Amino acid sequence: MIGTTDYSFDLPTSFCSVWDVFFMISTNPNRAQMGRLFAALVGMCIQGSNCPKYSLKDADPIGYGGLMQEWLQSQKFGPLDTLELGGKLFSFLSEHIAQKDEVEEAENF
């Protein structure tokens, strides 16, 4: 639930957006940046919402995360809730990132 609406979450339509977030997380972001990145994951994975959309052209997950934080706050969804949900989505998406042995196996096909 976000506010009074029950949303579902799934893989984003473009996995490029997920890579943008994962690359930013690998740079050891500070807490404020991490909060924005987790909010960005919420926006990328939410289904059937009127929340802001991520721009693949801009490739700015931190800026997008700020927009999502504002949208989530307007839905009465606080920062701790965003961190918790974003962390769950990060774990979910981590399972879908190709692992080194999977890449090597695909190369040897």
XYZ file of C-alpha atoms in Angstrom:
109
model
C 0.000 0.000 0.000
C 1.148 3.465 -0.884
C -1.243 5.884 0.705
C -4.662 4.378 0.183
C -3.807 2.536 -3.042
C -2.632 -1.044 -3.313
C 0.075 -1.283 -5.997
C 1.925 -4.235 -7.413
C 5.605 -4.244 -8.299
C 7.453 -6.101 -11.030
C 10.443 -5.843 -13.321
C 10.579 -2.485 -15.089
C 9.867 -2.339 -18.807
C 13.499 -1.362 -19.410
C 16.253 -3.044 -17.452
C 18.566 -0.210 -18.511
C 17.029 1.872 -15.718
C 17.927 -0.801 -13.178
C 21.528 -0.786 -14.393
C 21.608 2.993 -13.901
C 20.634 2.549 -10.249
C 22.980 -0.385 -9.663
C 25.926 1.519 -11.164
C 25.194 4.480 -8.874
C 24.918 2.217 -5.822
C 28.343 0.744 -6.665
C 29.879 4.223 -6.212
C 29.224 4.101 -2.437
C 26.540 6.811 -2.280
C 25.826 8.758 0.879
C 22.576 8.209 2.794
C 20.653 10.936 0.995
C 21.676 9.547 -2.399
C 20.826 6.011 -1.313
C 17.374 7.174 -0.259
C 16.849 8.687 -3.689
C 18.113 5.564 -5.439
C 15.717 3.371 -3.465
C 12.863 5.785 -4.270
C 13.886 5.520 -7.930
C 13.570 1.731 -7.745
C 10.044 2.146 -6.389
C 9.120 4.309 -9.363
C 10.752 1.982 -11.863
C 9.000 -1.125 -10.562
C 5.556 0.182 -9.621
C 2.779 -1.047 -11.887
C -0.250 0.987 -12.982
C 0.698 4.247 -11.313
C 0.574 7.910 -12.244
C 3.962 8.516 -10.598
C 6.768 10.327 -12.454
C 8.400 8.261 -15.205
C 12.126 7.610 -15.475
C 13.883 9.149 -18.486
C 16.296 6.697 -20.098
C 17.672 9.600 -22.133
C 18.652 11.563 -19.014
C 20.116 8.540 -17.160
C 19.762 10.382 -13.845
C 18.491 7.955 -11.204
C 19.321 10.325 -8.330
C 17.341 13.186 -9.873
C 14.486 10.815 -10.646
C 14.656 9.470 -7.106
C 14.127 13.012 -5.821
C 10.978 13.317 -7.956
C 9.805 9.978 -6.624
C 10.450 11.021 -3.024
C 8.219 14.055 -3.590
C 5.522 11.880 -5.201
C 5.717 9.266 -2.438
C 5.466 11.970 0.227
C 2.369 13.364 -1.506
C 0.890 9.861 -1.215
C 1.588 9.875 2.560
C 4.413 7.330 2.150
C 7.301 8.352 4.383
C 11.061 8.050 4.053
C 11.412 4.958 6.245
C 8.695 3.196 4.252
C 10.501 4.160 1.038
C 13.806 2.771 2.327
C 12.152 -0.485 3.354
C 10.333 -0.965 0.054
C 13.349 0.174 -1.980
C 15.548 -2.332 -0.135
C 13.134 -5.139 -0.950
C 13.053 -4.101 -4.605
C 16.861 -3.915 -4.671
C 17.034 -7.520 -3.431
C 14.364 -8.602 -5.927
C 16.163 -6.942 -8.844
C 19.562 -8.273 -7.733
C 18.266 -11.763 -8.473
C 17.694 -10.728 -12.099
C 21.138 -9.249 -12.739
C 23.282 -11.692 -14.712
C 25.948 -13.312 -12.571
C 29.530 -13.794 -13.794
C 29.119 -17.549 -14.392
C 25.869 -16.936 -16.311
C 27.654 -14.436 -18.569
C 30.533 -16.854 -19.173
C 28.077 -19.658 -19.945
C 26.268 -17.456 -22.472
C 29.581 -16.503 -24.098
C 30.497 -20.167 -24.512
C 27.210 -20.992 -26.228
